[in-house]
Amino acid sequence: MKSLRLMLLLLLGLLPLGALAAPEFTALRVSPPSEDGSQTYSVTLQVLGFMTAMTFLPLALMMMTSFARIIIVLAILRQALGTMSTPSNQILLGLSLFLTVFIMMPVFDRAYEQGLKPYMDEQVSLQQALQTGSQPFREFMMAQTRDSDIGLFAEISGAGELDTPDKVPFSLLMPAFLTSELKTAFQIGFLIMIPFLVIDLVVASLLMSMGMMMLSPMIISLPFKIMLFVLIDGWSLVMGTLATSFYV
């Protein structure tokens, strides 16, 4: 719940602050009771902004957290094993989501203490809470982002040279962060696929040498790949590697 409220606070920062600070403006006004006793109620722009921000939660989850790297690596692992749809997409999404929460919890806690809690206690304004609450996310994203990717998008946007990390805007940091995450995810996936590829090559060579060309190598190599993955405690290795690959 604390993490959800924090993400909603950050998403509200994408909305005009004037609309958030003026709840007296209404999208629908209250009408007097009619003869049958019915009455219509107003919906403030603040509530509309809040409901709109909720639709951006999945986007923020992918763009500002470790979710993208995790789900890509797990998808490559499933492809390397050759188990087709096992584990299912729902299981992979669940694993990615819970591992993301585990990795991002220190960032969520810092952002809550620095931004959301003072705002809920009415100690700071919404704008100040957004600035301080987004700082832990900025530090996390900067730690995972390559300087070359930041330079690439800075050159594309015409922002020029950025001397310090504080001068990197969120609009530039987000695509650079995602690009770096894609690179890292494919590098990890490549290393994971190598031992399974070796098994496929060995099995295919043996079948061809025995003249069994009509037999699919995938059918024969699948039990060996699963056995190897289980013997080395593969799930623990993959999850541990993903968890420690982030700099928090």
Short mmCIF file of C-alpha atoms in Angstrom, two decimals:
data_model
loop_
_atom_site.label_atom_id
_atom_site.label_comp_id
_atom_site.label_asym_id
_atom_site.label_seq_id
_atom_site.Cartn_x
_atom_site.Cartn_y
_atom_site.Cartn_z
CA MET A 1 0.00 0.00 0.00
CA LYS A 2 2.84 2.38 0.82
CA SER A 3 4.50 1.67 -2.52
CA LEU A 4 1.21 2.16 -4.38
CA ARG A 5 0.58 5.52 -2.76
CA LEU A 6 4.13 6.56 -3.57
CA MET A 7 3.80 5.65 -7.23
CA LEU A 8 0.50 7.53 -7.43
CA LEU A 9 2.14 10.61 -5.92
CA LEU A 10 4.92 10.50 -8.53
CA LEU A 11 2.42 10.03 -11.32
CA LEU A 12 0.41 13.00 -10.14
CA GLY A 13 3.51 15.06 -10.77
CA LEU A 14 2.91 14.56 -14.48
CA LEU A 15 -0.35 16.46 -14.18
CA PRO A 16 -0.64 20.27 -14.06
CA LEU A 17 -0.01 21.44 -10.53
CA GLY A 18 -2.63 24.12 -10.93
CA ALA A 19 -5.35 21.54 -11.40
CA LEU A 20 -4.19 19.64 -8.31
CA ALA A 21 -4.04 22.73 -6.18
CA ALA A 22 -7.51 23.95 -7.13
CA PRO A 23 -10.08 21.36 -6.02
CA GLU A 24 -12.82 23.98 -6.20
CA PHE A 25 -12.88 23.65 -10.00
CA THR A 26 -15.33 20.93 -10.90
CA ALA A 27 -15.87 18.88 -13.98
CA LEU A 28 -19.55 18.34 -13.13
CA ARG A 29 -21.48 20.65 -10.85
CA VAL A 30 -24.04 19.62 -8.24
CA SER A 31 -27.59 20.04 -9.46
CA PRO A 32 -30.45 20.81 -7.08
CA PRO A 33 -32.69 17.91 -6.17
CA SER A 34 -35.37 17.29 -8.75
CA GLU A 35 -39.02 16.58 -8.10
CA ASP A 36 -38.36 12.85 -7.82
CA GLY A 37 -35.62 13.44 -5.23
CA SER A 38 -32.67 12.56 -7.48
CA GLN A 39 -29.47 14.63 -7.34
CA THR A 40 -26.25 14.72 -9.38
CA TYR A 41 -22.85 15.15 -7.74
CA SER A 42 -19.74 16.92 -8.97
CA VAL A 43 -16.43 15.31 -9.78
CA THR A 44 -13.43 17.51 -9.04
CA LEU A 45 -10.51 17.84 -11.41
CA GLN A 46 -8.30 16.49 -8.65
CA VAL A 47 -10.22 13.21 -8.60
CA LEU A 48 -10.16 13.05 -12.38
CA GLY A 49 -6.41 13.63 -12.34
CA PHE A 50 -6.00 10.90 -9.73
CA MET A 51 -7.98 8.38 -11.77
CA THR A 52 -6.04 9.31 -14.92
CA ALA A 53 -2.74 8.86 -13.08
CA MET A 54 -3.75 5.33 -12.08
CA THR A 55 -3.85 4.32 -15.76
CA PHE A 56 -0.13 5.18 -16.01
CA LEU A 57 0.89 2.85 -13.17
CA PRO A 58 1.86 -0.07 -15.49
CA LEU A 59 3.88 2.34 -17.63
CA ALA A 60 5.70 3.74 -14.60
CA LEU A 61 6.35 0.19 -13.35
CA MET A 62 8.15 -0.67 -16.59
CA MET A 63 9.96 2.64 -17.08
CA MET A 64 11.22 3.43 -13.58
CA THR A 65 11.89 0.06 -11.93
CA SER A 66 13.79 -3.19 -12.48
CA PHE A 67 10.75 -4.92 -14.03
CA ALA A 68 11.85 -4.70 -17.69
CA ARG A 69 15.21 -6.41 -17.17
CA ILE A 70 13.71 -9.20 -15.07
CA ILE A 71 10.86 -10.11 -17.42
CA ILE A 72 13.16 -10.11 -20.48
CA VAL A 73 15.72 -12.41 -18.81
CA LEU A 74 13.02 -14.82 -17.66
CA ALA A 75 11.51 -14.90 -21.15
CA ILE A 76 14.93 -15.67 -22.68
CA LEU A 77 15.46 -18.39 -20.06
CA ARG A 78 12.19 -20.06 -21.00
CA GLN A 79 13.16 -19.89 -24.67
CA ALA A 80 16.58 -21.39 -23.90
CA LEU A 81 15.03 -24.28 -21.99
CA GLY A 82 12.71 -24.96 -24.91
CA THR A 83 9.72 -25.56 -22.65
CA MET A 84 7.48 -23.40 -24.89
CA SER A 85 4.77 -21.98 -22.60
CA THR A 86 6.07 -23.41 -19.32
CA PRO A 87 6.28 -21.50 -17.01
CA SER A 88 3.24 -19.63 -18.28
CA ASN A 89 3.17 -15.90 -18.91
CA GLN A 90 1.20 -15.35 -15.71
CA ILE A 91 3.88 -17.09 -13.64
CA LEU A 92 6.68 -15.12 -15.29
CA LEU A 93 4.82 -11.86 -14.71
CA GLY A 94 4.19 -12.80 -11.08
CA LEU A 95 7.85 -13.69 -10.50
CA SER A 96 8.97 -10.47 -12.17
CA LEU A 97 6.55 -8.35 -10.16
CA PHE A 98 7.46 -9.78 -6.76
CA LEU A 99 11.19 -9.70 -7.52
CA THR A 100 10.77 -6.09 -8.63
CA VAL A 101 9.11 -5.20 -5.33
CA PHE A 102 11.93 -6.95 -3.46
CA ILE A 103 14.63 -5.06 -5.37
CA MET A 104 12.87 -1.69 -5.32
CA MET A 105 11.75 -1.77 -1.67
CA PRO A 106 14.75 0.30 -0.40
CA VAL A 107 13.98 2.90 -3.08
CA PHE A 108 10.28 2.88 -2.17
CA ASP A 109 11.10 3.30 1.53
CA ARG A 110 13.44 6.25 0.91
CA ALA A 111 10.97 7.96 -1.42
CA TYR A 112 8.17 7.44 1.11
CA GLU A 113 10.17 8.89 3.98
CA GLN A 114 11.50 11.83 1.96
CA GLY A 115 8.46 12.72 -0.12
CA LEU A 116 5.13 11.08 0.63
CA LYS A 117 5.22 11.03 4.44
CA PRO A 118 6.03 14.76 4.84
CA TYR A 119 3.31 15.58 2.31
CA MET A 120 0.71 13.47 4.13
CA ASP A 121 1.74 15.16 7.38
CA GLU A 122 1.19 18.53 5.64
CA GLN A 123 4.80 19.55 6.24
CA VAL A 124 5.66 20.23 2.57
CA SER A 125 3.77 21.19 -0.57
CA LEU A 126 2.95 18.77 -3.36
CA GLN A 127 5.66 20.21 -5.61
CA GLN A 128 8.31 19.82 -2.89
CA ALA A 129 7.11 16.27 -2.15
CA LEU A 130 7.42 15.37 -5.85
CA GLN A 131 10.95 16.76 -6.05
CA THR A 132 12.22 14.99 -2.93
CA GLY A 133 10.21 11.80 -3.52
CA SER A 134 11.51 11.36 -7.06
CA GLN A 135 15.16 11.73 -6.02
CA PRO A 136 15.61 8.07 -4.92
CA PHE A 137 14.16 6.92 -8.26
CA ARG A 138 16.50 9.26 -10.11
CA GLU A 139 19.51 7.88 -8.21
CA PHE A 140 18.43 4.28 -8.89
CA MET A 141 17.90 4.91 -12.59
CA MET A 142 21.17 6.84 -12.95
CA ALA A 143 23.08 3.97 -11.32
CA GLN A 144 21.77 1.51 -13.96
CA THR A 145 22.07 3.82 -16.98
CA ARG A 146 25.15 3.93 -19.17
CA ASP A 147 26.73 7.30 -19.87
CA SER A 148 26.74 6.50 -23.60
CA ASP A 149 22.95 6.10 -23.61
CA ILE A 150 22.47 9.39 -21.76
CA GLY A 151 24.81 11.07 -24.24
CA LEU A 152 22.89 9.56 -27.17
CA PHE A 153 19.52 10.91 -26.10
CA ALA A 154 21.03 14.22 -25.03
CA GLU A 155 22.41 14.60 -28.54
CA ILE A 156 19.09 13.63 -30.13
CA SER A 157 17.13 16.08 -27.96
CA GLY A 158 19.68 18.87 -28.44
CA ALA A 159 20.22 19.21 -24.70
CA GLY A 160 23.97 19.52 -25.12
CA GLU A 161 26.45 18.30 -22.54
CA LEU A 162 25.13 17.51 -19.05
CA ASP A 163 27.83 18.12 -16.46
CA THR A 164 26.15 16.53 -13.43
CA PRO A 165 23.48 13.83 -12.97
CA ASP A 166 21.15 16.41 -11.40
CA LYS A 167 20.94 18.21 -14.74
CA VAL A 168 19.58 15.15 -16.54
CA PRO A 169 15.80 15.64 -16.94
CA PHE A 170 13.40 12.77 -16.39
CA SER A 171 12.23 13.00 -20.00
CA LEU A 172 15.79 12.15 -21.08
CA LEU A 173 16.62 9.74 -18.27
CA MET A 174 13.67 7.41 -18.89
CA PRO A 175 14.52 6.37 -22.49
CA ALA A 176 18.22 6.16 -21.63
CA PHE A 177 17.39 3.95 -18.63
CA LEU A 178 15.21 1.64 -20.73
CA THR A 179 17.87 1.37 -23.43
CA SER A 180 20.48 0.40 -20.84
CA GLU A 181 18.09 -2.11 -19.30
CA LEU A 182 17.52 -3.75 -22.68
CA LYS A 183 21.26 -4.04 -23.27
CA THR A 184 21.89 -5.53 -19.82
CA ALA A 185 18.95 -7.94 -20.10
CA PHE A 186 20.17 -9.32 -23.43
CA GLN A 187 23.72 -9.66 -22.11
CA ILE A 188 22.48 -11.73 -19.16
CA GLY A 189 20.21 -13.71 -21.46
CA PHE A 190 23.11 -14.49 -23.80
CA LEU A 191 25.15 -15.93 -20.94
CA ILE A 192 22.19 -18.01 -19.79
CA MET A 193 21.58 -19.46 -23.26
CA ILE A 194 25.16 -20.67 -23.86
CA PRO A 195 25.06 -23.96 -21.83
CA PHE A 196 21.65 -24.89 -23.25
CA LEU A 197 22.88 -24.14 -26.77
CA VAL A 198 25.82 -26.48 -26.21
CA ILE A 199 23.46 -29.27 -25.19
CA ASP A 200 21.35 -28.70 -28.32
CA LEU A 201 24.46 -28.84 -30.54
CA VAL A 202 25.75 -32.03 -28.92
CA VAL A 203 22.40 -33.78 -29.19
CA ALA A 204 21.91 -32.66 -32.80
CA SER A 205 25.41 -33.92 -33.75
CA LEU A 206 24.80 -37.30 -32.10
CA LEU A 207 21.47 -37.75 -33.85
CA MET A 208 22.96 -36.88 -37.24
CA SER A 209 25.89 -39.26 -36.69
CA MET A 210 23.42 -42.02 -35.84
CA GLY A 211 21.33 -41.30 -38.93
CA MET A 212 18.27 -40.22 -36.97
CA MET A 213 17.60 -37.11 -39.03
CA MET A 214 13.82 -37.36 -38.75
CA LEU A 215 13.92 -37.16 -34.95
CA SER A 216 13.76 -33.63 -33.58
CA PRO A 217 16.81 -32.76 -31.44
CA MET A 218 14.60 -30.58 -29.23
CA ILE A 219 12.69 -33.65 -27.99
CA ILE A 220 15.89 -35.39 -26.91
CA SER A 221 17.71 -32.36 -25.50
CA LEU A 222 14.76 -31.06 -23.44
CA PRO A 223 15.10 -33.63 -20.59
CA PHE A 224 18.85 -33.03 -20.40
CA LYS A 225 18.42 -29.26 -20.24
CA ILE A 226 15.78 -29.53 -17.52
CA MET A 227 17.96 -31.98 -15.57
CA LEU A 228 20.98 -29.65 -15.82
CA PHE A 229 18.90 -26.66 -14.75
CA VAL A 230 17.51 -28.50 -11.73
CA LEU A 231 20.87 -29.97 -10.66
CA ILE A 232 22.59 -26.59 -10.55
CA ASP A 233 19.58 -25.03 -8.74
CA GLY A 234 19.00 -22.78 -11.72
CA TRP A 235 16.06 -20.77 -10.41
CA SER A 236 17.98 -19.67 -7.34
CA LEU A 237 20.99 -18.74 -9.46
CA VAL A 238 18.92 -16.75 -11.94
CA MET A 239 16.90 -14.94 -9.27
CA GLY A 240 20.00 -14.22 -7.20
CA THR A 241 21.89 -12.95 -10.23
CA LEU A 242 19.04 -10.65 -11.22
CA ALA A 243 18.66 -9.31 -7.68
CA THR A 244 22.37 -8.54 -7.34
CA SER A 245 22.72 -7.08 -10.83
CA PHE A 246 21.13 -3.82 -9.73
CA TYR A 247 22.99 -1.02 -7.98
CA VAL A 248 20.64 0.41 -5.34
#
